[in-house]
Coordinates of C-alpha atoms in Angstrom, one line a residue:
X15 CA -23.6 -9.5 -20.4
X16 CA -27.4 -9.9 -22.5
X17 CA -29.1 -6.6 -21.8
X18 CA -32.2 -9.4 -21.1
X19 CA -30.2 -11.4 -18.4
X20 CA -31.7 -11.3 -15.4
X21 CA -28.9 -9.6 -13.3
X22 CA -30.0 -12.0 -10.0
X23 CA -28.9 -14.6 -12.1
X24 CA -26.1 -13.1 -12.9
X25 CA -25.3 -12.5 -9.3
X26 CA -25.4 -15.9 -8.3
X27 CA -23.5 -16.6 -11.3
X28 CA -20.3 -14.5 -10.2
X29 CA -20.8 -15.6 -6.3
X30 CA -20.5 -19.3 -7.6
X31 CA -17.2 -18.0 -9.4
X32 CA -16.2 -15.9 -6.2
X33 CA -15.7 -19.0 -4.2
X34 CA -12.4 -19.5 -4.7
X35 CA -9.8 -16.8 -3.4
X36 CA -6.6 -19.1 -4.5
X37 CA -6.2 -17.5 -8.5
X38 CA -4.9 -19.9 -10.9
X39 CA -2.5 -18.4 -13.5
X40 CA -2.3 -18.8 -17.3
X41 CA 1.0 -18.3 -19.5
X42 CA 1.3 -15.1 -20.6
X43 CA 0.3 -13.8 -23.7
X44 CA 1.4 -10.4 -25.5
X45 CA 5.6 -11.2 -25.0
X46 CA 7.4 -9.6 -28.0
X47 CA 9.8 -12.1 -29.1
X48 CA 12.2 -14.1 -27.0
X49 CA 12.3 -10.7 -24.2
X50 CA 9.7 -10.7 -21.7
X51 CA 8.0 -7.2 -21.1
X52 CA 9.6 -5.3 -18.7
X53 CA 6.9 -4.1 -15.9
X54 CA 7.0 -0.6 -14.1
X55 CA 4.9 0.1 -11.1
X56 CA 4.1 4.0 -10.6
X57 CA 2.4 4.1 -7.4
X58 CA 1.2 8.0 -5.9
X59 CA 0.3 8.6 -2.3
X60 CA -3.9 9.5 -1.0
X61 CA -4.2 11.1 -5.1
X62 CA -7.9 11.6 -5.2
X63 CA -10.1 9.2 -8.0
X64 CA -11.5 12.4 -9.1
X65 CA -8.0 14.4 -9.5
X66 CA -6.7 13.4 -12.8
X67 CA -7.9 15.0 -16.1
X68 CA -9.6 11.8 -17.1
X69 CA -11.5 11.4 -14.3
X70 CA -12.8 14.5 -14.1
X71 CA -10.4 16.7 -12.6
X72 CA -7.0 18.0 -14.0
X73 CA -7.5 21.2 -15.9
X74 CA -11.4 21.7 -14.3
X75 CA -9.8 21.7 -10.9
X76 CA -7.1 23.8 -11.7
X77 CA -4.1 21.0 -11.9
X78 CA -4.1 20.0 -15.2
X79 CA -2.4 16.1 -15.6
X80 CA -1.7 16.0 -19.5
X81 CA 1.1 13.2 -19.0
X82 CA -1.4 10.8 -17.0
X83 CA -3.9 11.6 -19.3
X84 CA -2.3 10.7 -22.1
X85 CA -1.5 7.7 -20.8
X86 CA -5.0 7.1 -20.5
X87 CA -5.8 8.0 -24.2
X88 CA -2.7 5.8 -25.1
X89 CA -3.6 3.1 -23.1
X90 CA -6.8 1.6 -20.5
X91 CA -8.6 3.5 -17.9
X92 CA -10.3 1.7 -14.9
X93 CA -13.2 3.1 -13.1
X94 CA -13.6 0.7 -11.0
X95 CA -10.2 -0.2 -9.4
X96 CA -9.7 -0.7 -5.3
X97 CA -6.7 -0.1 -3.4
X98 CA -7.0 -0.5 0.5
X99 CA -8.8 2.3 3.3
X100 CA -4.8 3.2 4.6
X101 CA -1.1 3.7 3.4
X102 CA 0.3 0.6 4.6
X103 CA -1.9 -2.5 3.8
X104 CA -2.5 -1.1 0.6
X105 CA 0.8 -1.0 -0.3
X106 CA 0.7 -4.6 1.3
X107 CA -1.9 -5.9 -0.6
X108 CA 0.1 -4.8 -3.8
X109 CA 3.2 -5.9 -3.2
X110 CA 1.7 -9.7 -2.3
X111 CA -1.3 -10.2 -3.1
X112 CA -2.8 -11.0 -0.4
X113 CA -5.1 -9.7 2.0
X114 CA -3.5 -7.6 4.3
X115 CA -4.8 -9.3 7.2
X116 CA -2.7 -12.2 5.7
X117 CA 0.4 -10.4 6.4
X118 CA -0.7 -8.9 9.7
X119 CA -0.2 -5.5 7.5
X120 CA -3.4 -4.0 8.9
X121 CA -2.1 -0.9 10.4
X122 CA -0.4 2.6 9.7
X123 CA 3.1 1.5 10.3
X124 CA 5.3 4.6 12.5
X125 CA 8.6 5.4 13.2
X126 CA 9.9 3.6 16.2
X127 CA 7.3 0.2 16.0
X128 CA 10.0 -2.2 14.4
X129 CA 9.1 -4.9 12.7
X130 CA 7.0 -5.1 8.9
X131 CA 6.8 -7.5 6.4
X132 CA 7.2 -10.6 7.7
X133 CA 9.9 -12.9 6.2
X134 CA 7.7 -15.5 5.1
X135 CA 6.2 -13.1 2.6
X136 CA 6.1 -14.0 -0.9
X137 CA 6.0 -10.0 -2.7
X138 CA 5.8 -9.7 -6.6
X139 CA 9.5 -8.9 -7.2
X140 CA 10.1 -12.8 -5.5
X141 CA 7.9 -13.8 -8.1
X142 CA 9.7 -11.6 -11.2
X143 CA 12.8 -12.1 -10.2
X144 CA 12.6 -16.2 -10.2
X145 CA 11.0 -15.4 -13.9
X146 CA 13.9 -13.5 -14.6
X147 CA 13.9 -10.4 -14.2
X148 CA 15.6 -7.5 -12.7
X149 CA 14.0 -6.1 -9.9
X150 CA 14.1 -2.3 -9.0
X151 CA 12.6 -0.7 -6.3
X152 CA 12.4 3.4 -5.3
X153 CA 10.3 5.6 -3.2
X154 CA 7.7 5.4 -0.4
X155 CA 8.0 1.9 1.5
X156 CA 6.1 1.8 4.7
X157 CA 6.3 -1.9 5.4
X158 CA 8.5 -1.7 8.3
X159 CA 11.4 -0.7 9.3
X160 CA 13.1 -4.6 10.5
X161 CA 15.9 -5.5 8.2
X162 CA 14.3 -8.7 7.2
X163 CA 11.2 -6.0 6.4
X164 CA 13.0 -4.3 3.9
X165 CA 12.6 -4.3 -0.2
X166 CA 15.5 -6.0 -1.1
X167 CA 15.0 -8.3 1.8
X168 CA 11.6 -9.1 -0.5
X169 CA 12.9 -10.1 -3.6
X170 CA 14.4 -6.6 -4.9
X171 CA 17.8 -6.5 -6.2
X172 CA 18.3 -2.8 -5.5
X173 CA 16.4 -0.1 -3.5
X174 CA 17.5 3.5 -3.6
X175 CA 15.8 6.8 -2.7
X176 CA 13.8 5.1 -0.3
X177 CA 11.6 6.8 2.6
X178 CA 10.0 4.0 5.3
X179 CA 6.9 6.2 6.6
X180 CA 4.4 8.8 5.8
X181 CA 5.8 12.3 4.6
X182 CA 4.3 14.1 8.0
X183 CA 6.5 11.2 10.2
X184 CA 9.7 13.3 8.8
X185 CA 8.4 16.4 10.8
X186 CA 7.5 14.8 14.4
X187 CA 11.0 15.4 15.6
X188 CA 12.0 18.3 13.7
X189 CA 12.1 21.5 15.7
X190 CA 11.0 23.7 12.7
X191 CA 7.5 22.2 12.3
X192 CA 7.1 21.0 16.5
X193 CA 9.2 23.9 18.5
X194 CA 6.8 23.5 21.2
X195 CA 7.9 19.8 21.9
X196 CA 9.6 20.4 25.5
X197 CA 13.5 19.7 24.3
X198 CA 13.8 17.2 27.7
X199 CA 11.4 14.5 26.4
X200 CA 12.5 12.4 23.7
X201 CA 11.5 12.0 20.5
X202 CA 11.1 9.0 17.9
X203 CA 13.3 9.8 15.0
X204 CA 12.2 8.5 12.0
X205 CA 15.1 6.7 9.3
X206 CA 15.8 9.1 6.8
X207 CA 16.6 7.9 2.9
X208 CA 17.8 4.9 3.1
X209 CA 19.3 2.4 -0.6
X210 CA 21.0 -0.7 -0.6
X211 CA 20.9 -4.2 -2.4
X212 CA 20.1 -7.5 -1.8
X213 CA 22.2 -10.1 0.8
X214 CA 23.4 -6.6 2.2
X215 CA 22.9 -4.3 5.0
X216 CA 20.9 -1.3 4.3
X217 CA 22.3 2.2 4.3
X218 CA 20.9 5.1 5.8
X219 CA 22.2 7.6 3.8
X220 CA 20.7 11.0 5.1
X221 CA 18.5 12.0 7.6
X222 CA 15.2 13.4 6.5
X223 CA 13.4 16.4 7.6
X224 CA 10.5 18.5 6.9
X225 CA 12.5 21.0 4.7
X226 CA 13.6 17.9 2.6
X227 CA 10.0 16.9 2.0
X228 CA 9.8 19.3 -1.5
X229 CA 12.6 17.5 -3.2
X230 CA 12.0 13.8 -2.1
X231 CA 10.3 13.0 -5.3
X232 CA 12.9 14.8 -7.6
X233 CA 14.9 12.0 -6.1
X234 CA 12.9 9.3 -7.0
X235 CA 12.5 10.3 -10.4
X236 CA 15.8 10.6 -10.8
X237 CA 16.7 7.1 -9.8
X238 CA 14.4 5.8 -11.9
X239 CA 15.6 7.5 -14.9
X240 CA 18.9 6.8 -14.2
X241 CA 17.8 2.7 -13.8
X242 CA 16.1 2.8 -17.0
X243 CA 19.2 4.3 -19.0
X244 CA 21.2 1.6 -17.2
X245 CA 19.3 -1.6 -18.3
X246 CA 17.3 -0.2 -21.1
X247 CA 19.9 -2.4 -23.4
X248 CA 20.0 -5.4 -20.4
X249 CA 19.3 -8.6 -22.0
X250 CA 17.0 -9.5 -19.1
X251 CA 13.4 -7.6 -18.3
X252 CA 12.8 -5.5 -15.4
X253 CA 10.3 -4.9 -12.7
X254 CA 10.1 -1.3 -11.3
X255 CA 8.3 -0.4 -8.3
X256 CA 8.0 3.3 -8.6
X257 CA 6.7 4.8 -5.1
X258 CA 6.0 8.9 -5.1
X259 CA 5.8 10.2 -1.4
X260 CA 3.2 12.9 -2.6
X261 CA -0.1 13.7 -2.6
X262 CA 0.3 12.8 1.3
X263 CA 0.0 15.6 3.6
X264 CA 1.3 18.0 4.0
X265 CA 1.8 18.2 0.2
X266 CA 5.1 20.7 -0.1
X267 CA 5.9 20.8 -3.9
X268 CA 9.6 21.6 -5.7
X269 CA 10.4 24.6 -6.1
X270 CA 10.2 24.6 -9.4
X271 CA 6.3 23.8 -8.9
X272 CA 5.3 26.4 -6.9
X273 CA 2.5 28.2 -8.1
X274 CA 2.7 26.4 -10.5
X275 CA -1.4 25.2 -10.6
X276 CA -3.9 27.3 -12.0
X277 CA -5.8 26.6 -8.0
X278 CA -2.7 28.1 -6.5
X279 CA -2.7 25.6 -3.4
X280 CA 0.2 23.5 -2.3
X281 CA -1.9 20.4 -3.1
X282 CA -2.7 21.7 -6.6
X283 CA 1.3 22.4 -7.2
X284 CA 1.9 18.8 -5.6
X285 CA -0.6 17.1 -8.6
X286 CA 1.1 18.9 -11.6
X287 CA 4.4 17.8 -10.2
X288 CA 3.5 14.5 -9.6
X289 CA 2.1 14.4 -13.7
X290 CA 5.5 16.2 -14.5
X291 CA 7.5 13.3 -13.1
X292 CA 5.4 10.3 -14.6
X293 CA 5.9 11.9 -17.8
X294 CA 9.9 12.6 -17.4
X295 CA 9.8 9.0 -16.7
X296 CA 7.6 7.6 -19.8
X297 CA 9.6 9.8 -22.1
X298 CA 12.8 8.2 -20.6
X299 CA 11.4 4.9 -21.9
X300 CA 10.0 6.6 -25.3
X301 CA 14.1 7.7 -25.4
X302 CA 15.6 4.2 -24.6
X303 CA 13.2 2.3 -27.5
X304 CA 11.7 0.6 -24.5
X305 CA 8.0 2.1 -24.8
X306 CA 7.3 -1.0 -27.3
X307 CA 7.8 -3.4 -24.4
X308 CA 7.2 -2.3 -21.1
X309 CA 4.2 -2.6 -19.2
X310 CA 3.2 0.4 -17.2
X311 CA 0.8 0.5 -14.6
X312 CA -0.2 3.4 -12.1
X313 CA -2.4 3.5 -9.2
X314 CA -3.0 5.0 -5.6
X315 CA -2.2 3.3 -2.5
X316 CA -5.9 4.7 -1.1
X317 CA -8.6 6.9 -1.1
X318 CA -8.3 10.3 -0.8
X319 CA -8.0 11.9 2.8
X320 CA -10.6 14.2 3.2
X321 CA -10.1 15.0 7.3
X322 CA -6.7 17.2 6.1
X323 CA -8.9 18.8 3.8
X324 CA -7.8 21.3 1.8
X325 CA -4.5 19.7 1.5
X326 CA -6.0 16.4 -0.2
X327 CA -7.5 15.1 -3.4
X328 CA -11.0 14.9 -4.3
X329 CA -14.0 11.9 -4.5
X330 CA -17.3 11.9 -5.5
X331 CA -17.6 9.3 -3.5
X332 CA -19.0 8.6 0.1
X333 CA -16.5 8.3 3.6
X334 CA -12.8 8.9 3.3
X335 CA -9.7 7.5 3.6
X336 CA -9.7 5.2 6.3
X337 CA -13.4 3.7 6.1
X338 CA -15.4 0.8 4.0
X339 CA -17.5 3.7 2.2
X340 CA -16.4 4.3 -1.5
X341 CA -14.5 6.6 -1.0
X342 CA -11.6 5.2 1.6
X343 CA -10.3 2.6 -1.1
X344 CA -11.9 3.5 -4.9
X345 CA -8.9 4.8 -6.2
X346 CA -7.5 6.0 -9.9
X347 CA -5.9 3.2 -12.1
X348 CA -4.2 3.2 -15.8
X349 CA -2.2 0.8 -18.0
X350 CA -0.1 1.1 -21.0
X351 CA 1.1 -1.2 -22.9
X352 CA 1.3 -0.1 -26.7
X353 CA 1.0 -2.9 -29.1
X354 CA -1.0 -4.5 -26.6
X355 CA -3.5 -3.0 -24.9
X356 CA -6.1 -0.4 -27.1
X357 CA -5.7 2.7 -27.2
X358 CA -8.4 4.8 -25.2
X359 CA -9.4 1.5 -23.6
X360 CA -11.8 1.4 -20.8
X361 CA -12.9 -1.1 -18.2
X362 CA -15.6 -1.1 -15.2
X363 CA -14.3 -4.7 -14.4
X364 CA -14.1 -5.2 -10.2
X365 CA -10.6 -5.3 -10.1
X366 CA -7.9 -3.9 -7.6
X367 CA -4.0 -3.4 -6.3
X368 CA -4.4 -7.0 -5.2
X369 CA -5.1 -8.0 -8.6
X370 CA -1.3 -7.1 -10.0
X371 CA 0.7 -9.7 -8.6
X372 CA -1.6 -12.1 -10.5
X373 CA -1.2 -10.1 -13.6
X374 CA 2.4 -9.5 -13.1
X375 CA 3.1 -13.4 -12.8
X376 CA 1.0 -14.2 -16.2
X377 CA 2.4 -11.1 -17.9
X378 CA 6.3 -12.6 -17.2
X379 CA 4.9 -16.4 -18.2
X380 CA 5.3 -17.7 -14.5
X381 CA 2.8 -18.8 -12.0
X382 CA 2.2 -17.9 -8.4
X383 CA 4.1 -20.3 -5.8
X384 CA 1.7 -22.4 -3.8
X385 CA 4.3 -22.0 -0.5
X386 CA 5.6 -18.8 1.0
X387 CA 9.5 -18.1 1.6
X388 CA 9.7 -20.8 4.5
X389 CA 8.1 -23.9 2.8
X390 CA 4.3 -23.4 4.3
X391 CA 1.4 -23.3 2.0
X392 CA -0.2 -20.3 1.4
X393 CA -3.1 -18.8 -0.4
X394 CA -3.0 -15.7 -2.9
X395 CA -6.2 -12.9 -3.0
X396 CA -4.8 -12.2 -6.8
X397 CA -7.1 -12.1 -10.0
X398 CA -5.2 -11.9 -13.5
X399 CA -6.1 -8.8 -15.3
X400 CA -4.8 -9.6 -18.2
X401 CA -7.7 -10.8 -20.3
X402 CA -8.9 -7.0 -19.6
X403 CA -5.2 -5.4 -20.5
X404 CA -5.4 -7.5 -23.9
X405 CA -9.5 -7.4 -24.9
X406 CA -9.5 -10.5 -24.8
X407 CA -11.8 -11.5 -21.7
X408 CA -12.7 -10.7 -18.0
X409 CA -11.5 -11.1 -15.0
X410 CA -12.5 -13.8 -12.8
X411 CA -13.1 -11.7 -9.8
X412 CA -16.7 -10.1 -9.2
X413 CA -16.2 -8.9 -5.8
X414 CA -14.6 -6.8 -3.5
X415 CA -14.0 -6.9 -0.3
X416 CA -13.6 -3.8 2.3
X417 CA -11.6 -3.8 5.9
X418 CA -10.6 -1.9 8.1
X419 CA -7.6 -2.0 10.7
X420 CA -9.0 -4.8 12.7
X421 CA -11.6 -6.6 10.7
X422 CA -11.2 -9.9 9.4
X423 CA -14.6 -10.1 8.5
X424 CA -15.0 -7.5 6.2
X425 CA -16.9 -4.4 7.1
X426 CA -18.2 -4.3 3.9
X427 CA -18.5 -6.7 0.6
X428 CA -19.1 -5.7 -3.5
X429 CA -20.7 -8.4 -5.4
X430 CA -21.6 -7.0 -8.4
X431 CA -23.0 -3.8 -8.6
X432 CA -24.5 -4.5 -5.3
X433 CA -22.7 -3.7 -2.2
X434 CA -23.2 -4.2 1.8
X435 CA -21.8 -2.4 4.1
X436 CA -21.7 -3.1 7.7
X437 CA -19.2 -0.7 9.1
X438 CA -20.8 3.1 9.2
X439 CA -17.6 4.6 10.3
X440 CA -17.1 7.8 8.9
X441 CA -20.5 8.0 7.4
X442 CA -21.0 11.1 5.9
X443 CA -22.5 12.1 2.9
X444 CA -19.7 13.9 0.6
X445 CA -19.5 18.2 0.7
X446 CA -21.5 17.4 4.4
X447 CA -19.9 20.6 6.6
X448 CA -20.0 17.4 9.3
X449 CA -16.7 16.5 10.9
X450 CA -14.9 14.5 8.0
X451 CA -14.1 11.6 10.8
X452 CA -12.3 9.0 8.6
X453 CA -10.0 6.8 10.4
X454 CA -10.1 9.3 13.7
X455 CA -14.0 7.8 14.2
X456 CA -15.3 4.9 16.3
X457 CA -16.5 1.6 14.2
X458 CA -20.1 1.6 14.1
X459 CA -21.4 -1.5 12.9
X460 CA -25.3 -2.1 11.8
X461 CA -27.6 -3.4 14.4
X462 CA -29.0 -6.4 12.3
X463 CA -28.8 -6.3 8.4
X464 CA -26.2 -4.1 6.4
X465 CA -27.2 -1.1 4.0
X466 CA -27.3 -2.0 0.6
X467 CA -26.6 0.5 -2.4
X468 CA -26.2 0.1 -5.9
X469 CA -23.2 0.9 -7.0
X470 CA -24.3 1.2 -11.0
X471 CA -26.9 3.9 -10.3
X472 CA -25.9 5.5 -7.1
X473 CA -22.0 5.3 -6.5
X474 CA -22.0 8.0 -4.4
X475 CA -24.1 5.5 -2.2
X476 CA -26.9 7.8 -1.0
X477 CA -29.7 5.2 -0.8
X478 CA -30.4 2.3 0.8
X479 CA -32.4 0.2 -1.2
X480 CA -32.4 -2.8 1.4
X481 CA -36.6 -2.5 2.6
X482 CA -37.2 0.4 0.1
X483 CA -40.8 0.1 -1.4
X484 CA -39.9 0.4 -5.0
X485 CA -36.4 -1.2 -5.4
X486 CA -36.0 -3.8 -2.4
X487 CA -33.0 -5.8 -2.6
X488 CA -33.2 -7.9 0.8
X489 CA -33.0 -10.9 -1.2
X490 CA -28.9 -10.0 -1.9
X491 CA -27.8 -10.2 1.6
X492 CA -27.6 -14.7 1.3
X493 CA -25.2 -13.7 -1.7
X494 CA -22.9 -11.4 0.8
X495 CA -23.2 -13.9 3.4
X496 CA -21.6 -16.5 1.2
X497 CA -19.0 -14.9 0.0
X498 CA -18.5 -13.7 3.9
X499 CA -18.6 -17.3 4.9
X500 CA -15.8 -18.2 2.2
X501 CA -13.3 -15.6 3.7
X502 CA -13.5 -16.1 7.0
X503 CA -13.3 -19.7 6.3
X504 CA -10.1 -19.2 4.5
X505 CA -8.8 -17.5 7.5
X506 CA -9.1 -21.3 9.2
X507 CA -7.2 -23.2 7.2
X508 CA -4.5 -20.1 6.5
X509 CA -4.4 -18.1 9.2
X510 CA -4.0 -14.0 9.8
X511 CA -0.8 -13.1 11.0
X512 CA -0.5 -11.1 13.9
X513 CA -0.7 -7.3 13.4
X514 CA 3.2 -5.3 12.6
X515 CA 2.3 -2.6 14.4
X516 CA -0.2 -1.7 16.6
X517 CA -0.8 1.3 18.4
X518 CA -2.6 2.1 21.7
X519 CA -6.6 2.7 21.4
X520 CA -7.6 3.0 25.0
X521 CA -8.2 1.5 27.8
X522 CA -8.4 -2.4 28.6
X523 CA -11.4 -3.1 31.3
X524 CA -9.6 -5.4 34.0
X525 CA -12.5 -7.6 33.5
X526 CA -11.2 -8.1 29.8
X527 CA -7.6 -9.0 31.3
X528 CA -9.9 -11.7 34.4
X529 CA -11.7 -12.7 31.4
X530 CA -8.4 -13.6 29.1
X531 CA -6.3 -15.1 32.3
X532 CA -9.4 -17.2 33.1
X533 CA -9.5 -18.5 29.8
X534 CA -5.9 -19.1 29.6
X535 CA -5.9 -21.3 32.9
X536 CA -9.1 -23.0 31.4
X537 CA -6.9 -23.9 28.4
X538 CA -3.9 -24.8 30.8
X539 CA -6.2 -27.2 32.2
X540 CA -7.6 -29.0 29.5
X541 CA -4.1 -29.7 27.6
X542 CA -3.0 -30.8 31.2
X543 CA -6.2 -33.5 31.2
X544 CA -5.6 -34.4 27.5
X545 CA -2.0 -34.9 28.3
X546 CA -3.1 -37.3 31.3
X547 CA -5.4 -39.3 29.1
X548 CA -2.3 -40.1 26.5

């Protein structure tokens, strides 16, 4: 951008571009000969923006991450990457592409709820695997436990080491970590490691409980090594989703890691194993000859979750996990490609988990499918990355979008460096001795106008600069509204689907319930009359 643009123009510029949600993807550039890249997915659990090496943290927190920081130095750092406030929609938004309110994965999905994905889902292995590729998938799931919600009912050809929830819903029912639940009242048990492959029934294959929770992710680096020795020589790509159950809570590392941080806390042993199995798995690539064509790309489902504090990662941001401040969705992101993508690279591109499927698709020299799995048009949230991956452009999204469990509007909206937020839930300002609230506080929404921050100069958004005297910015809040007015009108034309899971919140008023039935018989009585006039 000119240093003597002036950025309102620019603005307007990148609203007018922001219009259009639907992505449209180019061929791929970058493919080494006749063999697609293969593609691998490493994706951590709550990791904290501020807890690698590169951003900060590593060695100067006491966990040092020399394997994902070299991957940085060998390859592109984002600073300003988004994943979603929770666990499950934004491990929904990355596997499709779509808003999670799209796919009615809004919600913390838990043992005993049923359903998940819903079958009409188009995910990012559907879209590999029709370019050709061999699709792999390991790790933390949480999309449901339904059969039709499962990975290799989405376009995976094989699942193993595979955990469906959160690491604390293996403890609920086990004895050891609840031995004052009353042994006469039931408990939810939650499926334990579960592998299988596509067009068959899963397999459970153990049960899971909380003493298991050390070595979960010495499983799934072993099946991931063990994949890439078996098709390093395949004459067809692959796709690996690589899902590690940690840094949730409560972080309990290998054995072999304990101690093992210079900090000497269980979360701190939990990072440097975490680093010690992304590098196990890059040098299994280095060892195949595969490192020249393979695509790797890591990221966090979230932001970090300060209300478990000290057993969670670190921002420098505002909020938590679970809330539209900065710090429930900014989350670390890297990519390597060498031969491709510069060493040492860097981008503050507006970018995000929703983004990969795009850049996935243009990466394999396919396009996104303008129906979903049963025929019905449908809309992708995707942006290609790859002009950033390569140096050779930007990506055509500007903004950023921010919701909660139940908002469809969002609760707050990045255009820019400018950014509104309308949702104050869990506003506090970061190292406040407050209550760290998160998810567990009420919505609190702005009387009137939103706050507005600047993201360049103040991203750990301590001032509104709305109606300040020196650096009023009401004039952005048209801009917001527009692109507000464009997603909510995308919802008309394709539709939210219901929420997967939903849990219980409180009450319902019995004037809610006259309210609904009186509405219903209203409705009753119109179709009846319009049915009469026919």
């Amino acid at each position: 951008m000119p240093a003597n643009m002036p950025y309102r123009r620019v603005l307007m510029r990148l609203v007018t571009g922001s219009t259009a949600l639907l992505t449209a993807i180019s061929p791929a550039l970058g493919q080494t000969g006749n063999q697609k890249p293969n593609i691998i997915l490493l994706v951590s659990d709550d990791t904290g923006w501020g807890d690698l090496g590169v951003y900060g943290g590593g060695q100067g927190r006491g966990a040092p991450t020399p394997n994902l920081d070299r991957m940085a130095r060998e390859g592109m750092q984002f600073w300003d990457f988004y994943g979603q406030p929770s666990c499950t929609p934004g491990r929904a938004a990355m596997q499709t592409g779509r808003l999670p309110n799209r796919s009615g994965m809004t919600t913390v999905a838990a043992p005993g709820q049923g359903g998940g994905l819903p079958k009409n889902e188009v995910t990012v292995a559907d879209v590999l695997k029709k370019a050709g590729y061999s699709t792999f998938f390991t790790g933390k799931w949480h999309l449901g436990e339904a059969d039709y919600a499962m990975p290799t009912a989405h376009g995976y050809d094989e699942m193993k080491n595979v955990y469906l929830y959160h690491l604390n819903a293996y403890t609920y029912a086990d004895k050891k970590w609840n031995p004052d639940w009353p042994a006469e009242v039931p408990t939810v048990s939650a499926l334990g490691e579960i592998e299988g492959k596509a067009g068959e029934k899963f397999r459970e294959v153990r049960k899971v409980s909380g003493d298991d929770i050390p070595l979960l992710d010495q499983g799934i680096e072993a099946a991931s090594v063990d994949y890439i020795k078996a098709h390093g020589n395949d004459s067809k790509p692959f796709f690996m989703s690589i899902n590690f159950t940690k840094n949730h809570q409560p972080n309990l590392p290998a054995p072999e890691f304990v101690g093992k941080s210079d900090v000497k806390t269980k979360y701190g042993d939990a990072v440097v194993e975490l680093d010690t199995r992304v590098g196990r798995i890059m040098d299994a690539l280095r060892a195949e000859g595969l490192d020249k064509n393979t695509l790797v790309f890591y990221t966090v489902d979230n932001g970090a979750w300060q209300d478990v504090y000290p057993d969670s990662g670190y921002t420098p941001f505002r909020g938590t996990k679970g809330t539209d401040m900065e710090a429930g969705s900014r989350v670390p992101a890297l990519a390597w490609w060498p031969g491709h993508i510069k060493p040492g690279a860097t981008s503050w591109d507006i970018v995000g988990g929703l983004d990969l499927m795009a850049t996935f698709a243009d990466i394999a020299g396919t396009t996104l499918p303008t129906t979903d799995r049963e025929g019905k048009p449908t809309i992708f949230d995707s942006y290609d990355m790859t002009p950033i991956l390569l140096g050779t452009g930007k990506s055509k999204r500007t903004f950023w979008l921010y919701q909660t469990e139940d908002e469809i509007a969002p609760g707050a909206i990045r255009v820019g460096k400018f950014k509104a937020v309308f949702n104050l839930r869990g506003d506090y300002p970061p190292f406040s001795e407050d209550d760290h609230t998160g998810w567990k506080g009420q919505e609190k929404y702005v009387a009137t106008v939103p706050r507005i921050y600047d993201l360049q100069s103040d991203p750990g958004e301590h001032y509104d600069i709305l109606m300040t005297n020196w650096t009023e910015k009401s004039w952005t809040v048209p801009i917001f509204d527009s692109v507000m007015k464009t997603v909510v009108a995308s919802y008309v034309k394709y539709p939210p689907a219901p929420a997967q899971s939903t849990t219980y919140t409180g009450p319902v008023k019995n004037s809610q319930f006259q309210m609904v039935e009186a509405l219903k018989a209203r409705l009753a009585g119109l179709q009846k009359s319009a049915g009469a006039g026919d």
